[in-house]
Amino acid sequence: MVCCLGPALLLLLLLLGSVSWVRGNRCVDAAEACTADARCQRLRSEYVAQCLGRVAQGGCPRARCRRALRRFFARGPPALTHALLFCPCAGPACAERRRQTFVPSCAFSGPGPAPPSCLEPLNFCERSRVCRPRLLAFQVSCTPAPSAPDGCLLDQRARCLRAYAGLVGTAVTPNYVDNVSARVAPWCDCGASGNRREDCEAFRGLFTRNRCLDGAIQAFASGWPPVLLDQLNPQGDPEHSVLQVSFAFRALERRSLLSIVPVLALLALL
């Protein structure tokens, strides 16, 4: 039956439905937990409709898709949205489902066949009232702590994951780079960055060489069973939003993003 489905329909089933033929897939568990929650399911259905509906027809309303994704992560129950985004995987099928969580063919990659220089989305982000405070929040919240064994202080992990989730749906949307690892990065590279390659590598390194971010994702995976219980019995503040993190750093908004990058990159090496 599965072999007869078109790619768009199969992806829709992966995103919204229970796939009974996949066993031991925690991303399926996360999807089912979201489906059981009315608010999570409504918000997810909204972004799937925006991001996937027209992709099947050969188009992509990228701005509307990304706006719906920002609503999902800002207004959905954090335990549920984070479980979808950071579900731990032991095999490629689970990892591919995780990589496809927010329809990367529309929200993440493109519009060209090759990724642009990372300086391009970074420059756009600096000029964006939506993206800029979120990237600043991510930079501050996920700064590696030299004294922490995994690069992230205990009370820092949750803030780092919230700030990372806040980037989904912006010009610097990150995603998993393949289905065999938990490595993440925006859809860009530094091959065409000219004499600003160092700046480009420093920005990309916030995702690819960030011990705190890696540690926070791994800690979330190791704490999966109680997190799943929290999903089914949410006790937190329903109005909690990833934007609360960025608001705490509003005083930094006048700083150049690139002026902060070298400092964070240096801390990551300590």
PDB file of C-alpha atoms in Angstrom:
ATOM      1  CA  MET A   1       0.000   0.000   0.000  1.00  0.00           C
ATOM      2  CA  VAL A   2       2.754   2.441   0.976  1.00  0.00           C
ATOM      3  CA  CYS A   3       4.610   1.883  -2.273  1.00  0.00           C
ATOM      4  CA  CYS A   4       1.588   3.146  -4.207  1.00  0.00           C
ATOM      5  CA  LEU A   5       1.384   6.531  -2.489  1.00  0.00           C
ATOM      6  CA  GLY A   6       2.716   9.648  -4.144  1.00  0.00           C
ATOM      7  CA  PRO A   7       5.505  11.527  -2.306  1.00  0.00           C
ATOM      8  CA  ALA A   8       3.298  14.453  -1.279  1.00  0.00           C
ATOM      9  CA  LEU A   9       0.525  12.201   0.047  1.00  0.00           C
ATOM     10  CA  LEU A  10       3.018  10.014   1.890  1.00  0.00           C
ATOM     11  CA  LEU A  11       4.554  13.080   3.533  1.00  0.00           C
ATOM     12  CA  LEU A  12       1.083  14.297   4.529  1.00  0.00           C
ATOM     13  CA  LEU A  13       0.385  10.934   6.191  1.00  0.00           C
ATOM     14  CA  LEU A  14       3.729  11.078   7.973  1.00  0.00           C
ATOM     15  CA  LEU A  15       2.999  14.565   9.282  1.00  0.00           C
ATOM     16  CA  LEU A  16      -0.621  14.229  10.364  1.00  0.00           C
ATOM     17  CA  GLY A  17      -1.461  10.594  10.809  1.00  0.00           C
ATOM     18  CA  SER A  18      -0.457   7.565  12.797  1.00  0.00           C
ATOM     19  CA  VAL A  19       1.757   5.309  10.718  1.00  0.00           C
ATOM     20  CA  SER A  20       1.097   1.910  12.219  1.00  0.00           C
ATOM     21  CA  TRP A  21       3.665   0.145  10.078  1.00  0.00           C
ATOM     22  CA  VAL A  22       6.483   2.068  11.797  1.00  0.00           C
ATOM     23  CA  ARG A  23       7.422   0.532  15.155  1.00  0.00           C
ATOM     24  CA  GLY A  24       9.673   1.995  17.806  1.00  0.00           C
ATOM     25  CA  ASN A  25       9.539   5.425  16.172  1.00  0.00           C
ATOM     26  CA  ARG A  26       9.425   8.149  18.798  1.00  0.00           C
ATOM     27  CA  CYS A  27       8.642  10.781  16.211  1.00  0.00           C
ATOM     28  CA  VAL A  28       5.445   8.839  15.492  1.00  0.00           C
ATOM     29  CA  ASP A  29       4.705   8.881  19.230  1.00  0.00           C
ATOM     30  CA  ALA A  30       5.229  12.646  19.246  1.00  0.00           C
ATOM     31  CA  ALA A  31       2.918  13.093  16.250  1.00  0.00           C
ATOM     32  CA  GLU A  32       0.208  11.023  17.924  1.00  0.00           C
ATOM     33  CA  ALA A  33       0.546  13.045  21.140  1.00  0.00           C
ATOM     34  CA  CYS A  34       0.102  16.246  19.124  1.00  0.00           C
ATOM     35  CA  THR A  35      -2.908  14.787  17.344  1.00  0.00           C
ATOM     36  CA  ALA A  36      -4.496  14.027  20.725  1.00  0.00           C
ATOM     37  CA  ASP A  37      -4.175  17.686  21.765  1.00  0.00           C
ATOM     38  CA  ALA A  38      -6.733  19.945  20.064  1.00  0.00           C
ATOM     39  CA  ARG A  39      -4.579  23.085  20.030  1.00  0.00           C
ATOM     40  CA  CYS A  40      -1.445  21.309  18.817  1.00  0.00           C
ATOM     41  CA  GLN A  41      -3.339  19.495  16.071  1.00  0.00           C
ATOM     42  CA  ARG A  42      -5.132  22.660  14.901  1.00  0.00           C
ATOM     43  CA  LEU A  43      -1.911  24.644  14.645  1.00  0.00           C
ATOM     44  CA  ARG A  44      -0.082  21.800  12.941  1.00  0.00           C
ATOM     45  CA  SER A  45      -2.885  21.350  10.437  1.00  0.00           C
ATOM     46  CA  GLU A  46      -2.609  25.061   9.617  1.00  0.00           C
ATOM     47  CA  TYR A  47       1.081  24.926   8.760  1.00  0.00           C
ATOM     48  CA  VAL A  48       0.763  21.646   6.865  1.00  0.00           C
ATOM     49  CA  ALA A  49      -2.024  23.175   4.758  1.00  0.00           C
ATOM     50  CA  GLN A  50       0.119  26.243   4.001  1.00  0.00           C
ATOM     51  CA  CYS A  51       3.443  24.456   3.493  1.00  0.00           C
ATOM     52  CA  LEU A  52       2.418  21.197   1.850  1.00  0.00           C
ATOM     53  CA  GLY A  53      -0.863  21.818   0.054  1.00  0.00           C
ATOM     54  CA  ARG A  54       0.580  23.916  -2.750  1.00  0.00           C
ATOM     55  CA  VAL A  55       3.915  22.086  -2.826  1.00  0.00           C
ATOM     56  CA  ALA A  56       1.978  19.129  -4.210  1.00  0.00           C
ATOM     57  CA  GLN A  57       0.808  21.456  -6.995  1.00  0.00           C
ATOM     58  CA  GLY A  58       4.344  22.642  -7.727  1.00  0.00           C
ATOM     59  CA  GLY A  59       4.220  25.899  -5.772  1.00  0.00           C
ATOM     60  CA  CYS A  60       5.327  27.135  -2.361  1.00  0.00           C
ATOM     61  CA  PRO A  61       3.839  30.142  -0.521  1.00  0.00           C
ATOM     62  CA  ARG A  62       7.017  30.450   1.557  1.00  0.00           C
ATOM     63  CA  ALA A  63       6.024  33.555   3.527  1.00  0.00           C
ATOM     64  CA  ARG A  64       2.661  32.086   4.590  1.00  0.00           C
ATOM     65  CA  CYS A  65       4.254  28.715   5.312  1.00  0.00           C
ATOM     66  CA  ARG A  66       6.865  30.242   7.591  1.00  0.00           C
ATOM     67  CA  ARG A  67       4.310  32.453   9.329  1.00  0.00           C
ATOM     68  CA  ALA A  68       2.182  29.383  10.118  1.00  0.00           C
ATOM     69  CA  LEU A  69       5.260  27.597  11.477  1.00  0.00           C
ATOM     70  CA  ARG A  70       6.084  30.513  13.761  1.00  0.00           C
ATOM     71  CA  ARG A  71       2.500  30.382  15.081  1.00  0.00           C
ATOM     72  CA  PHE A  72       2.831  26.648  15.718  1.00  0.00           C
ATOM     73  CA  PHE A  73       5.987  26.958  17.817  1.00  0.00           C
ATOM     74  CA  ALA A  74       4.901  30.172  19.539  1.00  0.00           C
ATOM     75  CA  ARG A  75       1.354  29.112  20.446  1.00  0.00           C
ATOM     76  CA  GLY A  76       1.480  25.337  20.604  1.00  0.00           C
ATOM     77  CA  PRO A  77       2.148  23.495  23.893  1.00  0.00           C
ATOM     78  CA  PRO A  78       5.970  23.579  24.209  1.00  0.00           C
ATOM     79  CA  ALA A  79       6.260  19.973  25.399  1.00  0.00           C
ATOM     80  CA  LEU A  80       4.386  18.790  22.319  1.00  0.00           C
ATOM     81  CA  THR A  81       6.057  21.044  19.765  1.00  0.00           C
ATOM     82  CA  HIS A  82       9.510  20.256  21.160  1.00  0.00           C
ATOM     83  CA  ALA A  83       8.795  16.520  21.085  1.00  0.00           C
ATOM     84  CA  LEU A  84       8.030  16.811  17.375  1.00  0.00           C
ATOM     85  CA  LEU A  85      11.149  18.864  16.711  1.00  0.00           C
ATOM     86  CA  PHE A  86      13.639  17.006  18.925  1.00  0.00           C
ATOM     87  CA  CYS A  87      12.287  13.433  19.036  1.00  0.00           C
ATOM     88  CA  PRO A  88      15.238  11.034  19.500  1.00  0.00           C
ATOM     89  CA  CYS A  89      15.872   8.572  16.688  1.00  0.00           C
ATOM     90  CA  ALA A  90      17.780   5.313  16.442  1.00  0.00           C
ATOM     91  CA  GLY A  91      17.287   4.695  12.726  1.00  0.00           C
ATOM     92  CA  PRO A  92      16.982   6.470   9.371  1.00  0.00           C
ATOM     93  CA  ALA A  93      13.187   6.089   9.075  1.00  0.00           C
ATOM     94  CA  CYS A  94      12.624   7.963  12.330  1.00  0.00           C
ATOM     95  CA  ALA A  95      15.311  10.519  11.475  1.00  0.00           C
ATOM     96  CA  GLU A  96      13.783  11.182   8.058  1.00  0.00           C
ATOM     97  CA  ARG A  97      10.385  11.770   9.636  1.00  0.00           C
ATOM     98  CA  ARG A  98      12.021  14.204  12.077  1.00  0.00           C
ATOM     99  CA  ARG A  99      13.783  15.989   9.211  1.00  0.00           C
ATOM    100  CA  GLN A 100      10.440  16.341   7.393  1.00  0.00           C
ATOM    101  CA  THR A 101       8.587  17.674  10.482  1.00  0.00           C
ATOM    102  CA  PHE A 102       7.966  21.148   9.079  1.00  0.00           C
ATOM    103  CA  VAL A 103       7.940  20.477   5.310  1.00  0.00           C
ATOM    104  CA  PRO A 104      11.522  21.568   4.520  1.00  0.00           C
ATOM    105  CA  SER A 105      10.848  21.537   0.760  1.00  0.00           C
ATOM    106  CA  CYS A 106       8.902  24.776   1.312  1.00  0.00           C
ATOM    107  CA  ALA A 107       9.977  26.197   4.684  1.00  0.00           C
ATOM    108  CA  PHE A 108      13.684  25.353   4.666  1.00  0.00           C
ATOM    109  CA  SER A 109      15.356  24.799   1.297  1.00  0.00           C
ATOM    110  CA  GLY A 110      15.101  26.598  -2.027  1.00  0.00           C
ATOM    111  CA  PRO A 111      14.024  28.399  -4.028  1.00  0.00           C
ATOM    112  CA  GLY A 112      17.188  27.562  -6.004  1.00  0.00           C
ATOM    113  CA  PRO A 113      18.658  24.052  -6.364  1.00  0.00           C
ATOM    114  CA  ALA A 114      21.860  24.947  -4.477  1.00  0.00           C
ATOM    115  CA  PRO A 115      22.137  26.513  -1.012  1.00  0.00           C
ATOM    116  CA  PRO A 116      23.183  30.193  -0.942  1.00  0.00           C
ATOM    117  CA  SER A 117      26.007  31.689   1.057  1.00  0.00           C
ATOM    118  CA  CYS A 118      25.042  31.853   4.735  1.00  0.00           C
ATOM    119  CA  LEU A 119      25.701  35.588   4.577  1.00  0.00           C
ATOM    120  CA  GLU A 120      22.589  36.017   2.426  1.00  0.00           C
ATOM    121  CA  PRO A 121      19.988  34.774   4.978  1.00  0.00           C
ATOM    122  CA  LEU A 122      22.023  36.358   7.794  1.00  0.00           C
ATOM    123  CA  ASN A 123      21.929  39.784   6.145  1.00  0.00           C
ATOM    124  CA  PHE A 124      18.198  39.413   5.543  1.00  0.00           C
ATOM    125  CA  CYS A 125      17.723  38.394   9.183  1.00  0.00           C
ATOM    126  CA  GLU A 126      19.553  41.489  10.427  1.00  0.00           C
ATOM    127  CA  ARG A 127      16.997  43.658   8.622  1.00  0.00           C
ATOM    128  CA  SER A 128      13.967  41.654   9.751  1.00  0.00           C
ATOM    129  CA  ARG A 129      11.942  42.655  12.809  1.00  0.00           C
ATOM    130  CA  VAL A 130      10.802  39.030  13.067  1.00  0.00           C
ATOM    131  CA  CYS A 131      14.110  37.252  12.596  1.00  0.00           C
ATOM    132  CA  ARG A 132      16.605  39.576  14.296  1.00  0.00           C
ATOM    133  CA  PRO A 133      15.380  39.309  17.942  1.00  0.00           C
ATOM    134  CA  ARG A 134      14.953  35.559  17.566  1.00  0.00           C
ATOM    135  CA  LEU A 135      18.497  35.062  16.333  1.00  0.00           C
ATOM    136  CA  LEU A 136      19.828  37.261  19.132  1.00  0.00           C
ATOM    137  CA  ALA A 137      17.864  35.159  21.642  1.00  0.00           C
ATOM    138  CA  PHE A 138      19.321  31.982  20.142  1.00  0.00           C
ATOM    139  CA  GLN A 139      22.856  33.347  20.271  1.00  0.00           C
ATOM    140  CA  VAL A 140      22.546  34.329  23.928  1.00  0.00           C
ATOM    141  CA  SER A 141      20.524  31.323  25.110  1.00  0.00           C
ATOM    142  CA  CYS A 142      22.757  28.738  23.426  1.00  0.00           C
ATOM    143  CA  THR A 143      26.152  30.242  24.235  1.00  0.00           C
ATOM    144  CA  PRO A 144      28.318  27.292  25.356  1.00  0.00           C
ATOM    145  CA  ALA A 145      29.272  27.335  29.040  1.00  0.00           C
ATOM    146  CA  PRO A 146      32.971  26.408  29.439  1.00  0.00           C
ATOM    147  CA  SER A 147      32.328  24.918  32.890  1.00  0.00           C
ATOM    148  CA  ALA A 148      29.576  22.551  31.747  1.00  0.00           C
ATOM    149  CA  PRO A 149      30.633  19.032  30.650  1.00  0.00           C
ATOM    150  CA  ASP A 150      28.213  19.021  27.706  1.00  0.00           C
ATOM    151  CA  GLY A 151      28.575  22.754  27.041  1.00  0.00           C
ATOM    152  CA  CYS A 152      25.173  23.653  28.498  1.00  0.00           C
ATOM    153  CA  LEU A 153      24.211  24.540  32.062  1.00  0.00           C
ATOM    154  CA  LEU A 154      21.254  22.629  33.501  1.00  0.00           C
ATOM    155  CA  ASP A 155      18.945  25.659  33.554  1.00  0.00           C
ATOM    156  CA  GLN A 156      20.151  26.707  30.108  1.00  0.00           C
ATOM    157  CA  ARG A 157      19.036  23.666  28.112  1.00  0.00           C
ATOM    158  CA  ALA A 158      15.328  24.477  28.003  1.00  0.00           C
ATOM    159  CA  ARG A 159      16.015  28.116  27.082  1.00  0.00           C
ATOM    160  CA  CYS A 160      18.336  27.018  24.284  1.00  0.00           C
ATOM    161  CA  LEU A 161      15.755  24.640  22.807  1.00  0.00           C
ATOM    162  CA  ARG A 162      13.013  27.286  23.005  1.00  0.00           C
ATOM    163  CA  ALA A 163      15.236  29.817  21.263  1.00  0.00           C
ATOM    164  CA  TYR A 164      16.194  27.285  18.571  1.00  0.00           C
ATOM    165  CA  ALA A 165      12.523  26.471  17.966  1.00  0.00           C
ATOM    166  CA  GLY A 166      11.893  30.212  17.659  1.00  0.00           C
ATOM    167  CA  LEU A 167      14.111  30.308  14.566  1.00  0.00           C
ATOM    168  CA  VAL A 168      11.901  27.874  12.658  1.00  0.00           C
ATOM    169  CA  GLY A 169       9.912  29.930  10.192  1.00  0.00           C
ATOM    170  CA  THR A 170      12.491  32.713   9.828  1.00  0.00           C
ATOM    171  CA  ALA A 171      15.077  33.541   7.169  1.00  0.00           C
ATOM    172  CA  VAL A 172      17.637  31.416   9.062  1.00  0.00           C
ATOM    173  CA  THR A 173      15.373  28.407   9.636  1.00  0.00           C
ATOM    174  CA  PRO A 174      17.553  25.459  10.712  1.00  0.00           C
ATOM    175  CA  ASN A 175      16.839  21.787  10.144  1.00  0.00           C
ATOM    176  CA  TYR A 176      18.479  18.387  10.396  1.00  0.00           C
ATOM    177  CA  VAL A 177      21.001  18.063   7.607  1.00  0.00           C
ATOM    178  CA  ASP A 178      20.452  14.327   6.957  1.00  0.00           C
ATOM    179  CA  ASN A 179      18.627  11.246   8.236  1.00  0.00           C
ATOM    180  CA  VAL A 180      21.633   9.544   9.845  1.00  0.00           C
ATOM    181  CA  SER A 181      22.527  12.093  12.542  1.00  0.00           C
ATOM    182  CA  ALA A 182      21.137  14.847  14.758  1.00  0.00           C
ATOM    183  CA  ARG A 183      23.304  17.562  13.154  1.00  0.00           C
ATOM    184  CA  VAL A 184      21.449  20.786  12.355  1.00  0.00           C
ATOM    185  CA  ALA A 185      22.144  23.864  10.215  1.00  0.00           C
ATOM    186  CA  PRO A 186      20.373  26.477   8.102  1.00  0.00           C
ATOM    187  CA  TRP A 187      20.137  25.750   4.384  1.00  0.00           C
ATOM    188  CA  CYS A 188      23.311  27.540   3.353  1.00  0.00           C
ATOM    189  CA  ASP A 189      27.059  27.080   3.033  1.00  0.00           C
ATOM    190  CA  CYS A 190      30.160  29.245   2.897  1.00  0.00           C
ATOM    191  CA  GLY A 191      31.604  28.270  -0.460  1.00  0.00           C
ATOM    192  CA  ALA A 192      30.712  31.592  -2.120  1.00  0.00           C
ATOM    193  CA  SER A 193      31.295  33.998   0.753  1.00  0.00           C
ATOM    194  CA  GLY A 194      34.439  35.606  -0.682  1.00  0.00           C
ATOM    195  CA  ASN A 195      36.526  37.621   1.752  1.00  0.00           C
ATOM    196  CA  ARG A 196      33.838  37.245   4.426  1.00  0.00           C
ATOM    197  CA  ARG A 197      34.260  33.499   4.736  1.00  0.00           C
ATOM    198  CA  GLU A 198      35.333  33.818   8.374  1.00  0.00           C
ATOM    199  CA  ASP A 199      32.094  35.658   9.221  1.00  0.00           C
ATOM    200  CA  CYS A 200      30.128  33.062   7.301  1.00  0.00           C
ATOM    201  CA  GLU A 201      31.782  30.127   9.074  1.00  0.00           C
ATOM    202  CA  ALA A 202      31.271  31.786  12.466  1.00  0.00           C
ATOM    203  CA  PHE A 203      27.546  32.121  11.813  1.00  0.00           C
ATOM    204  CA  ARG A 204      27.127  28.572  10.524  1.00  0.00           C
ATOM    205  CA  GLY A 205      29.198  27.341  13.453  1.00  0.00           C
ATOM    206  CA  LEU A 206      26.489  28.601  15.832  1.00  0.00           C
ATOM    207  CA  PHE A 207      24.580  25.516  14.676  1.00  0.00           C
ATOM    208  CA  THR A 208      27.236  23.046  13.531  1.00  0.00           C
ATOM    209  CA  ARG A 209      29.845  23.612  16.281  1.00  0.00           C
ATOM    210  CA  ASN A 210      27.661  24.511  19.263  1.00  0.00           C
ATOM    211  CA  ARG A 211      28.274  22.223  22.249  1.00  0.00           C
ATOM    212  CA  CYS A 212      25.378  23.723  24.206  1.00  0.00           C
ATOM    213  CA  LEU A 213      22.856  23.157  21.426  1.00  0.00           C
ATOM    214  CA  ASP A 214      24.119  19.607  20.875  1.00  0.00           C
ATOM    215  CA  GLY A 215      23.990  18.931  24.620  1.00  0.00           C
ATOM    216  CA  ALA A 216      20.480  20.344  24.972  1.00  0.00           C
ATOM    217  CA  ILE A 217      19.154  18.172  22.129  1.00  0.00           C
ATOM    218  CA  GLN A 218      20.838  15.077  23.575  1.00  0.00           C
ATOM    219  CA  ALA A 219      19.510  15.827  27.068  1.00  0.00           C
ATOM    220  CA  PHE A 220      16.000  16.166  25.680  1.00  0.00           C
ATOM    221  CA  ALA A 221      16.380  12.770  24.004  1.00  0.00           C
ATOM    222  CA  SER A 222      17.617  11.080  27.186  1.00  0.00           C
ATOM    223  CA  GLY A 223      14.699  12.560  29.133  1.00  0.00           C
ATOM    224  CA  TRP A 224      12.106  11.384  26.618  1.00  0.00           C
ATOM    225  CA  PRO A 225       9.844   9.173  28.809  1.00  0.00           C
ATOM    226  CA  PRO A 226       8.928  11.886  31.366  1.00  0.00           C
ATOM    227  CA  VAL A 227       8.696  14.466  28.601  1.00  0.00           C
ATOM    228  CA  LEU A 228       6.137  12.318  26.812  1.00  0.00           C
ATOM    229  CA  LEU A 229       4.131  12.093  30.031  1.00  0.00           C
ATOM    230  CA  ASP A 230       4.245  15.886  30.251  1.00  0.00           C
ATOM    231  CA  GLN A 231       2.886  16.050  26.706  1.00  0.00           C
ATOM    232  CA  LEU A 232      -0.162  14.026  27.614  1.00  0.00           C
ATOM    233  CA  ASN A 233      -0.696  15.902  30.899  1.00  0.00           C
ATOM    234  CA  PRO A 234       0.541  19.467  30.257  1.00  0.00           C
ATOM    235  CA  GLN A 235       0.839  21.454  33.486  1.00  0.00           C
ATOM    236  CA  GLY A 236       2.738  24.484  32.220  1.00  0.00           C
ATOM    237  CA  ASP A 237       1.516  27.946  31.412  1.00  0.00           C
ATOM    238  CA  PRO A 238      -0.525  27.631  28.185  1.00  0.00           C
ATOM    239  CA  GLU A 239       0.490  31.117  27.161  1.00  0.00           C
ATOM    240  CA  HIS A 240       4.211  30.317  27.373  1.00  0.00           C
ATOM    241  CA  SER A 241       5.900  31.336  24.139  1.00  0.00           C
ATOM    242  CA  VAL A 242       9.331  31.076  22.579  1.00  0.00           C
ATOM    243  CA  LEU A 243       9.142  34.842  22.158  1.00  0.00           C
ATOM    244  CA  GLN A 244       9.534  35.289  25.939  1.00  0.00           C
ATOM    245  CA  VAL A 245      13.177  34.392  25.468  1.00  0.00           C
ATOM    246  CA  SER A 246      13.787  37.001  22.804  1.00  0.00           C
ATOM    247  CA  PHE A 247      11.978  39.706  24.731  1.00  0.00           C
ATOM    248  CA  ALA A 248      14.442  39.236  27.595  1.00  0.00           C
ATOM    249  CA  PHE A 249      17.230  40.321  25.262  1.00  0.00           C
ATOM    250  CA  ARG A 250      15.501  43.262  23.612  1.00  0.00           C
ATOM    251  CA  ALA A 251      18.315  45.504  24.862  1.00  0.00           C
ATOM    252  CA  LEU A 252      20.673  43.657  22.495  1.00  0.00           C
ATOM    253  CA  GLU A 253      18.670  44.390  19.372  1.00  0.00           C
ATOM    254  CA  ARG A 254      20.761  47.414  18.397  1.00  0.00           C
ATOM    255  CA  ARG A 255      23.913  45.327  18.413  1.00  0.00           C
ATOM    256  CA  SER A 256      25.184  43.918  15.137  1.00  0.00           C
ATOM    257  CA  LEU A 257      24.553  40.193  14.945  1.00  0.00           C
ATOM    258  CA  LEU A 258      28.006  39.653  13.506  1.00  0.00           C
ATOM    259  CA  SER A 259      29.548  41.562  16.422  1.00  0.00           C
ATOM    260  CA  ILE A 260      28.222  38.867  18.768  1.00  0.00           C
ATOM    261  CA  VAL A 261      29.115  35.858  16.614  1.00  0.00           C
ATOM    262  CA  PRO A 262      32.927  35.923  17.173  1.00  0.00           C
ATOM    263  CA  VAL A 263      32.477  36.081  20.948  1.00  0.00           C
ATOM    264  CA  LEU A 264      30.146  33.072  20.968  1.00  0.00           C
ATOM    265  CA  ALA A 265      32.402  31.184  18.600  1.00  0.00           C
ATOM    266  CA  LEU A 266      35.389  31.802  20.904  1.00  0.00           C
ATOM    267  CA  LEU A 267      33.452  30.601  23.961  1.00  0.00           C
ATOM    268  CA  ALA A 268      32.591  27.402  22.134  1.00  0.00           C
ATOM    269  CA  LEU A 269      36.295  26.610  21.844  1.00  0.00           C
ATOM    270  CA  LEU A 270      37.096  27.145  25.549  1.00  0.00           C
TER     271      LEU A 270
END
